[in-house]
CSV table of C-alpha atoms in Angstrom, one decimal:
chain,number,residue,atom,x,y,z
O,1,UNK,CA,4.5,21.7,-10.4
O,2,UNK,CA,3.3,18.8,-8.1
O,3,UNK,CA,2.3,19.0,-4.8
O,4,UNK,CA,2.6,15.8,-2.2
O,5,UNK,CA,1.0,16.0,0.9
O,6,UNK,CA,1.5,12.7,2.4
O,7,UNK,CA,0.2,10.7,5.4
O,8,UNK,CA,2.1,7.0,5.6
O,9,UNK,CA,2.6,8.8,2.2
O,10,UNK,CA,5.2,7.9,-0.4
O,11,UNK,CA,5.2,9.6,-3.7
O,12,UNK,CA,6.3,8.5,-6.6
O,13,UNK,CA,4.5,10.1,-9.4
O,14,UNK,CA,8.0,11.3,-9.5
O,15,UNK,CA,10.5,11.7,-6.7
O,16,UNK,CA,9.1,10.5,-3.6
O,17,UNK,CA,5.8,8.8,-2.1
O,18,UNK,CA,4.7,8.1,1.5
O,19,UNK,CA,3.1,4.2,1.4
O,20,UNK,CA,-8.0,-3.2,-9.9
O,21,UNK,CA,-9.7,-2.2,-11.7
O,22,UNK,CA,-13.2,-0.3,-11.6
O,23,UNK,CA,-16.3,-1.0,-8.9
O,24,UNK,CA,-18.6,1.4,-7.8
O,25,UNK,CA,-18.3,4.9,-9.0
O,26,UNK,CA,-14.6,4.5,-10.4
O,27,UNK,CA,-14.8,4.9,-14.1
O,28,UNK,CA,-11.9,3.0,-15.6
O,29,UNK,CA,-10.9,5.1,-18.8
O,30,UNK,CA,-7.7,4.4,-19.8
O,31,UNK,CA,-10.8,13.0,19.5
O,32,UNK,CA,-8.1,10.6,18.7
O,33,UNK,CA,-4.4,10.7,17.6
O,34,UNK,CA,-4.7,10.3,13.8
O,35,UNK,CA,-1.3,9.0,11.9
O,36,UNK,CA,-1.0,12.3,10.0
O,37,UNK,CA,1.7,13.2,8.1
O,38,UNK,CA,1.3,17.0,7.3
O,39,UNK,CA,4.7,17.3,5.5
O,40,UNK,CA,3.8,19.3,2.0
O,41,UNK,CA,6.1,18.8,-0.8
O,42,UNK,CA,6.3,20.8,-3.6
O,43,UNK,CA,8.4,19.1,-6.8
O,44,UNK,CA,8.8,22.2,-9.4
O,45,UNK,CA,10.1,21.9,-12.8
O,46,UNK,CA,13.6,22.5,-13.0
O,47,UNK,CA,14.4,26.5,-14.3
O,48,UNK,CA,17.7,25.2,-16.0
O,49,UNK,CA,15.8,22.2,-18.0
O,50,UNK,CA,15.2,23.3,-21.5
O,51,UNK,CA,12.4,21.2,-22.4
O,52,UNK,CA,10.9,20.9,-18.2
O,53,UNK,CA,11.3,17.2,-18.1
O,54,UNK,CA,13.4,17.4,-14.4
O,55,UNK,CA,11.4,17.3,-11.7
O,56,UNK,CA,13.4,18.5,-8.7
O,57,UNK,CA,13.2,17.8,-5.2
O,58,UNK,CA,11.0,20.3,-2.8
O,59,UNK,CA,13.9,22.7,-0.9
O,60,UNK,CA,14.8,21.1,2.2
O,61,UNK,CA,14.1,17.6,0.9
O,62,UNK,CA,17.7,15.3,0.6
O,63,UNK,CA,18.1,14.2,-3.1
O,64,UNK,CA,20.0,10.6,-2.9
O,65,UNK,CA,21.7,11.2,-5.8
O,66,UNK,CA,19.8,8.7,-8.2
O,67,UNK,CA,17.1,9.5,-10.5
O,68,UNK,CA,14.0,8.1,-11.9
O,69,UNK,CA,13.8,7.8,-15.4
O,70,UNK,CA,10.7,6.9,-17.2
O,71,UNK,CA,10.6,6.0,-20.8
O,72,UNK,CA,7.6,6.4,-23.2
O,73,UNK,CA,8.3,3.2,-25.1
O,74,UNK,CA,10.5,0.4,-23.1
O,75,UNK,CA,10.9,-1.1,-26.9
O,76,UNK,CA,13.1,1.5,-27.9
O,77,UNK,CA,15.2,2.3,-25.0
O,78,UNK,CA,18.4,2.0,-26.8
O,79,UNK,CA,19.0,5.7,-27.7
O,80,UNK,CA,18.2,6.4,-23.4
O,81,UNK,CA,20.6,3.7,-22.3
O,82,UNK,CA,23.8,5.1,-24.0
O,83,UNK,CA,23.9,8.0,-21.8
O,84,UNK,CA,24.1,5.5,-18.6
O,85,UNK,CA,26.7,3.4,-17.0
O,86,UNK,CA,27.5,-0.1,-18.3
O,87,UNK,CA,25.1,-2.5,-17.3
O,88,UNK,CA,22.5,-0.2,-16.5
O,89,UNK,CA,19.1,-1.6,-17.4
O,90,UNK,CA,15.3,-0.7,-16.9
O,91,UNK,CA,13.7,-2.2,-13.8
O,92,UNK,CA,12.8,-6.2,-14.4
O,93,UNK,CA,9.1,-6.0,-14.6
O,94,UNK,CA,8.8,-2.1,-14.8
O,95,UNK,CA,10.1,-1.8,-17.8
O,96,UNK,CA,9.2,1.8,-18.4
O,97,UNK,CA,11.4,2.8,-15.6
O,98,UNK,CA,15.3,3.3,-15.1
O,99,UNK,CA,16.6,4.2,-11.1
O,100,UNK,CA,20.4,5.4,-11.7
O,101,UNK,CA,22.9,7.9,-10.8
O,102,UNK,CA,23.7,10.3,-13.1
O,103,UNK,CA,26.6,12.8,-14.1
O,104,UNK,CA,25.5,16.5,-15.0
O,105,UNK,CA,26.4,15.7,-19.0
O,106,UNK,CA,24.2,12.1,-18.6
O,107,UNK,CA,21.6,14.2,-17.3
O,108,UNK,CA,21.6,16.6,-19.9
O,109,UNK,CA,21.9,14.5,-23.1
O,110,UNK,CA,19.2,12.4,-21.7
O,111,UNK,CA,16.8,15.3,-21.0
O,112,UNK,CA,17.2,15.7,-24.9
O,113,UNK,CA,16.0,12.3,-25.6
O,114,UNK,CA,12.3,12.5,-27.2
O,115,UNK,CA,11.9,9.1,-25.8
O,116,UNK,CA,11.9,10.5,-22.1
O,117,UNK,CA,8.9,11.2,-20.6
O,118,UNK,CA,10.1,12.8,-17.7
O,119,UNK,CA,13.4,12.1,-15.0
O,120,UNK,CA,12.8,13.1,-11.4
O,121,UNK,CA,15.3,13.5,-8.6
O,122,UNK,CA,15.1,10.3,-5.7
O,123,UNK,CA,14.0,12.8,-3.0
O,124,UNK,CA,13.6,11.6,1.1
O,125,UNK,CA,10.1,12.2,2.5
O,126,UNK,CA,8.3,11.7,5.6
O,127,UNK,CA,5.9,8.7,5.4
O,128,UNK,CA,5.2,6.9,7.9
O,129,UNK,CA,3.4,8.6,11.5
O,130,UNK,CA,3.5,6.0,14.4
O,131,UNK,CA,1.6,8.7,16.2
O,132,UNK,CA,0.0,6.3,19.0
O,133,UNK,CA,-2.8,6.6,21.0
O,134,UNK,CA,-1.7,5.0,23.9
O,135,UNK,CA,1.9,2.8,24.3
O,136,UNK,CA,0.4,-0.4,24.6
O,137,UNK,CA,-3.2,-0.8,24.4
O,138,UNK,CA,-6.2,-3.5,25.0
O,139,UNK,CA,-5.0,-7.4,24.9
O,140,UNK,CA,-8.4,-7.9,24.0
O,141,UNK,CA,-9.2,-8.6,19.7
O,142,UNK,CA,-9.5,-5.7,18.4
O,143,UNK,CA,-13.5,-4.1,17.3
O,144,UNK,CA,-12.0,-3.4,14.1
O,145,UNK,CA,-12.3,-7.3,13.6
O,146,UNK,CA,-15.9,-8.0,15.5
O,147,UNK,CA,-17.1,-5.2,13.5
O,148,UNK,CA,-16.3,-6.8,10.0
O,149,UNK,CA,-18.9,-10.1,10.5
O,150,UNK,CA,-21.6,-7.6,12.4
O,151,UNK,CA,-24.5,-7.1,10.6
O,152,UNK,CA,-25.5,-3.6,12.6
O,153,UNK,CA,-23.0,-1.4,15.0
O,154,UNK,CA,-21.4,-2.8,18.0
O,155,UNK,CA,-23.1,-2.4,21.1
O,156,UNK,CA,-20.4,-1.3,23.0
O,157,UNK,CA,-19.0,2.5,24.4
O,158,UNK,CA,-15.0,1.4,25.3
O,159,UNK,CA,-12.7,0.6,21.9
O,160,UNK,CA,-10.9,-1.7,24.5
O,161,UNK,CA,-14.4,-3.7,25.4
O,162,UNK,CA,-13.8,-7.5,25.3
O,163,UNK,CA,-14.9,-8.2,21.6
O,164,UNK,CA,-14.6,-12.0,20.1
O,165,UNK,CA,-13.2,-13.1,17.0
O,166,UNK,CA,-15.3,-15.2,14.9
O,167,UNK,CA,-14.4,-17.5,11.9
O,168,UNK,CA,-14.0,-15.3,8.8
O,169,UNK,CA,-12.5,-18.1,7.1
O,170,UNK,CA,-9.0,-18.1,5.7
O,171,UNK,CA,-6.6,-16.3,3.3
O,172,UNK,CA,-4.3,-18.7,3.2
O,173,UNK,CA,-4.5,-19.9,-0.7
O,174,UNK,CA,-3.1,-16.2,-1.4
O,175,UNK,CA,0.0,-14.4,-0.7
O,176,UNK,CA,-0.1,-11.2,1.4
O,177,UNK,CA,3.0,-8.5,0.6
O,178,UNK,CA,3.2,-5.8,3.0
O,179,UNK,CA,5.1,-2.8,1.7
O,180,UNK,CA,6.0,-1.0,4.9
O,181,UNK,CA,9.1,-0.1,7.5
O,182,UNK,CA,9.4,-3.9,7.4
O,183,UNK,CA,8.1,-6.6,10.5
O,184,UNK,CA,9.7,-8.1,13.5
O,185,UNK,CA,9.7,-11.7,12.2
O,186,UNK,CA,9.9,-13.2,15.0
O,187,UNK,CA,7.2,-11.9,17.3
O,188,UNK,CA,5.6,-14.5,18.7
O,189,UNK,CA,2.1,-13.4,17.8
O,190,UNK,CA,2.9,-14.4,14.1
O,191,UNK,CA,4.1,-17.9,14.8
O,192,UNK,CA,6.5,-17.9,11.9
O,193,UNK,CA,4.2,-17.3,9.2
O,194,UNK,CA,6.0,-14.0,7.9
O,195,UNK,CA,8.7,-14.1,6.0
O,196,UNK,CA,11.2,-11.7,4.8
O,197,UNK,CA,11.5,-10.8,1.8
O,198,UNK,CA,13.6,-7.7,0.4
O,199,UNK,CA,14.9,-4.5,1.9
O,200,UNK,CA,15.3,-1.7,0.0
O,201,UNK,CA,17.0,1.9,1.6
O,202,UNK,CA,19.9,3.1,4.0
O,203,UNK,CA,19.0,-0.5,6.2
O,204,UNK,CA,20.7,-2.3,3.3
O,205,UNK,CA,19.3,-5.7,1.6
O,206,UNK,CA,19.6,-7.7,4.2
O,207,UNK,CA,17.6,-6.0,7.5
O,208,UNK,CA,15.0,-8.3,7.8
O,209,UNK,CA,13.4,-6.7,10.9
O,210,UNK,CA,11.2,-3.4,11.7
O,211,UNK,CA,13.0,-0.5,13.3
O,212,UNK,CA,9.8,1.5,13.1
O,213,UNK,CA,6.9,-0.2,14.0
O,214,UNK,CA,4.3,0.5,11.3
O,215,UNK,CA,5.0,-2.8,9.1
O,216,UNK,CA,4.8,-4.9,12.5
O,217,UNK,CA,1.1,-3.1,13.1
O,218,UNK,CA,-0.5,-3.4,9.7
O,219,UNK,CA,1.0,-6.9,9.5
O,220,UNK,CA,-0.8,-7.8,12.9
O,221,UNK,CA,-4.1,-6.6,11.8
O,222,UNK,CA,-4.0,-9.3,8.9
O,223,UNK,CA,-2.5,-12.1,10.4
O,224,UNK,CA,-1.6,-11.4,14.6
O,225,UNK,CA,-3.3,-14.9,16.6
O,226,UNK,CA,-3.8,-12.2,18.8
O,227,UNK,CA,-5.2,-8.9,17.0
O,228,UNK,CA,-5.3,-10.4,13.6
O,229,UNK,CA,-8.1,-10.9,11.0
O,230,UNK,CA,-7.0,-14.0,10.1
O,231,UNK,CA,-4.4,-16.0,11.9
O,232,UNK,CA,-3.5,-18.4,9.6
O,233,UNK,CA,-2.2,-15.6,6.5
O,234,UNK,CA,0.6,-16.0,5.0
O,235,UNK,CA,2.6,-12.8,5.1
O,236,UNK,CA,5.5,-11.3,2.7
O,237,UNK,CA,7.9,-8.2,4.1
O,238,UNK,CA,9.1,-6.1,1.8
O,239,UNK,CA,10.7,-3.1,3.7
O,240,UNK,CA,11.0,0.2,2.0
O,241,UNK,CA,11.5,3.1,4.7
O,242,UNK,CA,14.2,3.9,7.4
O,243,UNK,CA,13.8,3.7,11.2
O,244,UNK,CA,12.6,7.4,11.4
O,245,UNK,CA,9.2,6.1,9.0
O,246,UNK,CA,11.1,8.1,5.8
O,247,UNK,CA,11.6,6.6,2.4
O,248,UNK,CA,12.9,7.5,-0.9
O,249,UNK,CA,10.5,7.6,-3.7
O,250,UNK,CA,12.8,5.5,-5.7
O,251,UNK,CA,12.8,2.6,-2.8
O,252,UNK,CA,9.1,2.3,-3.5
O,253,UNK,CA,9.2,1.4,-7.0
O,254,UNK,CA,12.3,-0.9,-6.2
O,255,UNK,CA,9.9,-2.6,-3.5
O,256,UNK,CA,7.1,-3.0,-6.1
O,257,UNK,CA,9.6,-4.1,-9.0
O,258,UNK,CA,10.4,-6.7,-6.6
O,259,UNK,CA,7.1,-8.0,-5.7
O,260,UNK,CA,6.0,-8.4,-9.2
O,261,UNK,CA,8.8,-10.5,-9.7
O,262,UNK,CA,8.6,-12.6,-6.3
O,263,UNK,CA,5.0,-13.5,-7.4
O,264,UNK,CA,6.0,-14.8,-10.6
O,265,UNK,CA,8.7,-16.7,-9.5
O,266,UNK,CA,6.2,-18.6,-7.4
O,267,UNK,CA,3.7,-18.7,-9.7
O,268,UNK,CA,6.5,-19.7,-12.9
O,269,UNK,CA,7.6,-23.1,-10.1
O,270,UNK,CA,4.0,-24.0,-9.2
O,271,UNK,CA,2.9,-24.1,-12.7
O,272,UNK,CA,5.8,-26.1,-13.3
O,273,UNK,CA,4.9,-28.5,-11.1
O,274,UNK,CA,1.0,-28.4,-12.0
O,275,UNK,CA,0.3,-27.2,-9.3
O,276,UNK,CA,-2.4,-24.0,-8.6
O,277,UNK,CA,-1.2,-20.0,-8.9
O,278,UNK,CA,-1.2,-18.5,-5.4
O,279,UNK,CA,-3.7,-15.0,-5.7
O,280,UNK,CA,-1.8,-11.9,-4.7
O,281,UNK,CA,-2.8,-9.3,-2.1
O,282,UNK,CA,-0.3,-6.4,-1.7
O,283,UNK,CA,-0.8,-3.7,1.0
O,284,UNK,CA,0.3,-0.1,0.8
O,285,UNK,CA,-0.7,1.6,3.9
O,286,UNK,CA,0.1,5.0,2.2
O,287,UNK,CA,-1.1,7.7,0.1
O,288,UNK,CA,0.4,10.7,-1.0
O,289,UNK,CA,-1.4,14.0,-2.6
O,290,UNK,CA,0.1,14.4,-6.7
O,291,UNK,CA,-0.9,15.0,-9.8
O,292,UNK,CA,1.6,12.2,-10.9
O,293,UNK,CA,1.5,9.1,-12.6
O,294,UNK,CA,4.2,6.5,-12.2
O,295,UNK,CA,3.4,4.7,-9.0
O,296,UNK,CA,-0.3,4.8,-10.8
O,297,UNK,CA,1.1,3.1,-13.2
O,298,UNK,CA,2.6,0.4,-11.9
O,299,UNK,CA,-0.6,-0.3,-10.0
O,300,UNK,CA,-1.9,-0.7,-13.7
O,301,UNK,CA,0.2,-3.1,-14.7
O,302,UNK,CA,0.0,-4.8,-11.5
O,303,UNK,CA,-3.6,-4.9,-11.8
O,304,UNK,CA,-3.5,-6.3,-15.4
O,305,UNK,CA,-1.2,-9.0,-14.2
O,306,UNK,CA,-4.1,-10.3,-11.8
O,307,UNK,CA,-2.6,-8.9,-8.7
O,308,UNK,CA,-4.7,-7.0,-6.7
O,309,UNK,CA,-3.3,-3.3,-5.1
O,310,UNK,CA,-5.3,-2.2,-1.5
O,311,UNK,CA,-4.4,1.2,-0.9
O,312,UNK,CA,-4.6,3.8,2.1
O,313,UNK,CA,-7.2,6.7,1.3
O,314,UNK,CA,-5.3,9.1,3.5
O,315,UNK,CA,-5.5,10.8,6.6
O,316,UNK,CA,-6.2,14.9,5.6
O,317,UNK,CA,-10.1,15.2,5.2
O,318,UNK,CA,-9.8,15.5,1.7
O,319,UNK,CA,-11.4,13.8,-1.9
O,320,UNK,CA,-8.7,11.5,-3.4
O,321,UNK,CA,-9.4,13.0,-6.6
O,322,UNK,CA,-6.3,14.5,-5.7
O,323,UNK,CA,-4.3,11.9,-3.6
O,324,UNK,CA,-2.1,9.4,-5.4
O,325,UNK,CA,-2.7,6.2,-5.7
O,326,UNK,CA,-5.8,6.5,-3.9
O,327,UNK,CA,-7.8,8.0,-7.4
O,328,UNK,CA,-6.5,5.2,-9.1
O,329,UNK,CA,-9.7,3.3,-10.5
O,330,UNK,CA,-7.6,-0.3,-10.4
O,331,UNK,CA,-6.5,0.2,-6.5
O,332,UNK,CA,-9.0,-1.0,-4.0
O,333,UNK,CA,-9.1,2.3,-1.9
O,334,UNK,CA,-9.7,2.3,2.1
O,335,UNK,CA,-11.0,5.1,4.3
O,336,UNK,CA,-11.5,4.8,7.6
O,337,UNK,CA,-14.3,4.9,10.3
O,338,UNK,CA,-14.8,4.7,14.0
O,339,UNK,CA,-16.3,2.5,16.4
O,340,UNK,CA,-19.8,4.6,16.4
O,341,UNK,CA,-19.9,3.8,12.4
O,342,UNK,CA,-19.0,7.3,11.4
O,343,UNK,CA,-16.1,8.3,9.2
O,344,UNK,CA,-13.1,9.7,11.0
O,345,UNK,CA,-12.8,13.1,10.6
O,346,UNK,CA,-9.1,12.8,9.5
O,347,UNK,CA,-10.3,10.0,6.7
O,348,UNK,CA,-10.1,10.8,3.2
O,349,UNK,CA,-13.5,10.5,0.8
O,350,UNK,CA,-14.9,11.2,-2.7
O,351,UNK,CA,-15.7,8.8,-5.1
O,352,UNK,CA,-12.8,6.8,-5.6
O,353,UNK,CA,-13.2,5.4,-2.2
O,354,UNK,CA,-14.3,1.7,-2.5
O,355,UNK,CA,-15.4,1.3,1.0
O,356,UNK,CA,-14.6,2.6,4.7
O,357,UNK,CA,-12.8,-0.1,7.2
O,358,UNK,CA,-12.1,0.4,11.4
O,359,UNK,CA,-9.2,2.5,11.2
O,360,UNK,CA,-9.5,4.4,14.9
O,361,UNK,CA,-7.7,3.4,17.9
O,362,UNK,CA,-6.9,-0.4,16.6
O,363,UNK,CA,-4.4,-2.3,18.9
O,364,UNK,CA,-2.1,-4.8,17.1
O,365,UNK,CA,1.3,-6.0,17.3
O,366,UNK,CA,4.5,-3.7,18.1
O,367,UNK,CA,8.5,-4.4,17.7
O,368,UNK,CA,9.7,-3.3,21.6
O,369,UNK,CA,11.5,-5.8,23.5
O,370,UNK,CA,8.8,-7.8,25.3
O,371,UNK,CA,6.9,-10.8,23.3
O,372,UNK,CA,3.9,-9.1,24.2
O,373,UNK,CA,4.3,-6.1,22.8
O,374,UNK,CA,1.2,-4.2,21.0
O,375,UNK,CA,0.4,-0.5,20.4
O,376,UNK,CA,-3.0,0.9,19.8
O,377,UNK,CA,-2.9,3.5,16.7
O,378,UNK,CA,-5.0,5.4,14.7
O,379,UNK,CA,-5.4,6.4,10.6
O,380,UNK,CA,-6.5,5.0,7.3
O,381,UNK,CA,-2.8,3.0,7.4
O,382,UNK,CA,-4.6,0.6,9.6
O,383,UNK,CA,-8.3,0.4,7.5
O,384,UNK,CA,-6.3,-0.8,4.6
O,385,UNK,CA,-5.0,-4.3,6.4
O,386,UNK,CA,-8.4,-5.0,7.3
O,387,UNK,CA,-9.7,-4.8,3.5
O,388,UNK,CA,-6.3,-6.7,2.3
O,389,UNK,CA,-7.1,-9.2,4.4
O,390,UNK,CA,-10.9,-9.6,3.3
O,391,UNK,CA,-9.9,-9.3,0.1
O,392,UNK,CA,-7.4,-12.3,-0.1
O,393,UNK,CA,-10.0,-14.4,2.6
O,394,UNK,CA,-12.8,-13.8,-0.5
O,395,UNK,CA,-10.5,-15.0,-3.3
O,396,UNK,CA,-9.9,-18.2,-1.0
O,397,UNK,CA,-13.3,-18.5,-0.5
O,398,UNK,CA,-14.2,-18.8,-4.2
O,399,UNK,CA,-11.3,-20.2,-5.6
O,400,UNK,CA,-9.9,-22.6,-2.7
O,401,UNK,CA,-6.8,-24.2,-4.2
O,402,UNK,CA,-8.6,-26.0,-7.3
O,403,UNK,CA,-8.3,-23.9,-10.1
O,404,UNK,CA,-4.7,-23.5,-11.8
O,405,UNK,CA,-5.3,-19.8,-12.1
O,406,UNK,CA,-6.7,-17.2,-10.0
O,407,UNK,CA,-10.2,-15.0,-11.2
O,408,UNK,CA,-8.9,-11.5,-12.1
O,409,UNK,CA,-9.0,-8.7,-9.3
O,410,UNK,CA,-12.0,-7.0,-10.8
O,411,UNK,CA,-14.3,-9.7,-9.0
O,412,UNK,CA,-12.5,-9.6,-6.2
O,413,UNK,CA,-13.0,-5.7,-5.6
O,414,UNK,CA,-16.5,-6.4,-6.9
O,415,UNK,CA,-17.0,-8.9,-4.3
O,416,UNK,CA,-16.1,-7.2,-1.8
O,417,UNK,CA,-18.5,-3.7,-2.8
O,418,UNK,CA,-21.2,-6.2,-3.0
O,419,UNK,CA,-21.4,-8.1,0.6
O,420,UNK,CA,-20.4,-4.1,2.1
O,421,UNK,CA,-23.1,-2.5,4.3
O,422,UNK,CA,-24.3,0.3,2.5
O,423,UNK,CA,-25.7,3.8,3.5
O,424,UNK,CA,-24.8,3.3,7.2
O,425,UNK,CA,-22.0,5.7,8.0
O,426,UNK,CA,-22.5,8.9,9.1
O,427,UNK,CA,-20.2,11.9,8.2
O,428,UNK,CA,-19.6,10.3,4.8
O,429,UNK,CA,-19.9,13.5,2.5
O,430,UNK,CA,-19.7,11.7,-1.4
O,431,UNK,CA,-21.0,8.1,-2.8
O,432,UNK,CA,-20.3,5.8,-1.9
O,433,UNK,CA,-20.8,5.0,1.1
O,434,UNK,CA,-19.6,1.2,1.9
O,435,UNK,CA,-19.0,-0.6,5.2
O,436,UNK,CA,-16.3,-3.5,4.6
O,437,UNK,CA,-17.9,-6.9,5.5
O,438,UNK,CA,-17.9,-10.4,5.7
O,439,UNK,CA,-20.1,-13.1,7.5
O,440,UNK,CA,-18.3,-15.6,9.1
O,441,UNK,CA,-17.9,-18.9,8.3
O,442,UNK,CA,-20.6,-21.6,9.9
């Protein structure tokens, strides 16, 4: 039985999630209005499966019809893909996994198939809270971004106080994928420098906009002129919920599958032309609570590729030892803290937090109809952009453009533990205990 509690959750260790390697305390062995999800979703083992490799959806919790198949060894998935449809194939670059529909007998001859792990229903969840603390919020940068280059806490009382962006320095070497409800394009705050690229749910392939809102906010903490980190980022869409913040657990892994092979497209055509790899940041504002594996996984294998993963610690005042992907020891995990530089009370902790980023009351950029628009909002969704960000500026920093590939992930995430201000947050109740931080450029 599997229990997902999520927050801008996905799961995926099987049927549903909200949305490298080792630094710290990871071992690698093998007030406000906080964006709370509180949904709990319980995923038990099928009564009518002989051998309890069906993971059903929680009651109350729409099943889409397809199913996630995951195969021990992609090498020998003929005896699995016999069952299927014509022309149905693992994903592209997660090869251990097979999204389809299936008939009762498929289901059944392929629950008998030593070579299957486990298949899990494509169940709907809740994942994405646009709980707001006020509609439109300060025009002002946000302290979230004056508190990165500060060596000591901000003197000031008000979130909304008139703080000044300095010069970070830029991320624009790397590409920046943002896994979210998508991002209104063309707001002007972005000046064209995010670009669409997949859809995946009930929108269809070719909504290229944000009919939520959280996408557009996480993407303007990175790269907003206004609200932004950095303003010159170069930002990727990939949408993967519905306009009510909901996903399917299955649109998740399609959104990943599609990344991985987005980067090496790029990557495959630059080397072609001798010319340098782009680094890869992608941003899951989302957590979920599981004892699953497969969205772990893929981080993995991400990871291992030289693509680095930042992920959401979550919003329920719990250790992620229990909250998926946050444990994973190759995703760079955010909390998040407030303005006094203590950690929220909502934020997440334990060991397998790499550091603690603002993440209470941050304006950014919204989707309504003005070009002004901006909402101020609270959670650990909005901590992870901040450390993406960082984390793409830093491998700029040290490998600006000249090098034909990219230094792995590990020394990214290692970077970034090192220049963070240690032992200053209060409330933090494990190790350790890491500000995120940069100095600014000269």
């Amino acid at each position: 039985m599997q229990l997902y509690n999520l927050f801008l959750a996905l799961s995926l260790a099987l049927p549903h999630m909200s949305i490298g390697l080792p630094t710290g305390n990871k071992q690698l062995v093998g007030g406000e209005t906080y964006e709370n999800t509180n949904s709990t979703f319980v995923y038990p083992r099928s009564p009518a499966s002989g051998n309890a490799k069906l993971m059903k959806c929680p009651p109350g919790a729409p099943h889409s019809g397809r199913y996630i198949i995951k195969i021990k060894d992609p090498k020998s998935s003929a005896a699995v893909l016999r069952h299927l449809d014509p022309h149905t194939l693992p994903l592209e670059k997660l090869h251990h996994l097979i999204i389809t529909t299936l008939k009762p007998d498929q289901l059944h001859n392929i629950e008998k198939e030593s070579n299957v792990e486990f298949i899990a229903e494509d169940c709907k969840m809740k994942t994405m809270d646009t709980g707001a603390d006020s509609a439109e919020g300060s025009t002002h940068v946000p302290w979230g971004v004056a508190r990165l280059s500060s060596m000591k806490r901000l003197d000031a009382h008000d979130y909304t106080d008139g703080f000044q962006r300095k010069n970070l320095g830029s991320s624009a070497c790397a590409r920046i994928y943002v896994l979210d409800s998508g991002v209104k394009l063309d707001h002007p705050d972005f000046d064209g420098r995010v670009t669409f690229g997949a859809s995946f749910g009930p929108d269809g392939p070719n909504f290229q906009g944000d009919n939520y809102g959280h996408g557009t906010h996480v993407a303007g903490i990175i790269g907003s002129k206004r609200f932004g980190v950095d303003p010159t980022a170069n930002i990727i869409s990939v949408k993967i919920s519905d306009a009510s913040g909901g996903t399917m657990s299955a649109d998740i892994l399609l959104g990943l599958n599609w990344v991985w092979s987005n980067i090496d497209q790029v990557n495959h055509a630059n080397q072609k032309q001798g010319k340098p790899i782009h680094p890869a940041v992608i941003n899951l504002s989302l957590s979920v609570e599981t004892s699953g594996q497969p969205i772990e996984d893929t981080i993995k294998e991400l990871t291992e590729a030289g693509h680095l993963v930042v992920v959401s610690a979550g919003n329920q005042n719990r250790d992620v030892k229990d909250i998926s992907p946050a444990r994973s020891p190759y995703a760079l995990t955010v909390g998040y803290t407030t303005i006094e530089d203590k950690r929220n009370p909502a934020s997440n902790y334990g060991a397998q937090v790499d550091v603690y980023a603002p993440g209470t009351r941050i304006v950014s950029s919204w989707i309504g109809v003005g070009p002004e628009d901006r909402k101020t909002l609270s959670g650990a969704s909005h901590a992870t952009p901040f450390a993406t960000v960082v984390a793409a500026i830093y491998w700029c920093q040290y490998h600006p453009m000249k090098s034909i590939k990219p230094f792995p992930p590990t020394t990214v995430k290692r970077r970034i533990a090192d220049n963070a201000l240690s032992n200053i947050l209060t409330g933090v109740p494990s190790v350790p205990n890491r500000l995120l931080h940069i100095n600014p450029v000269n």
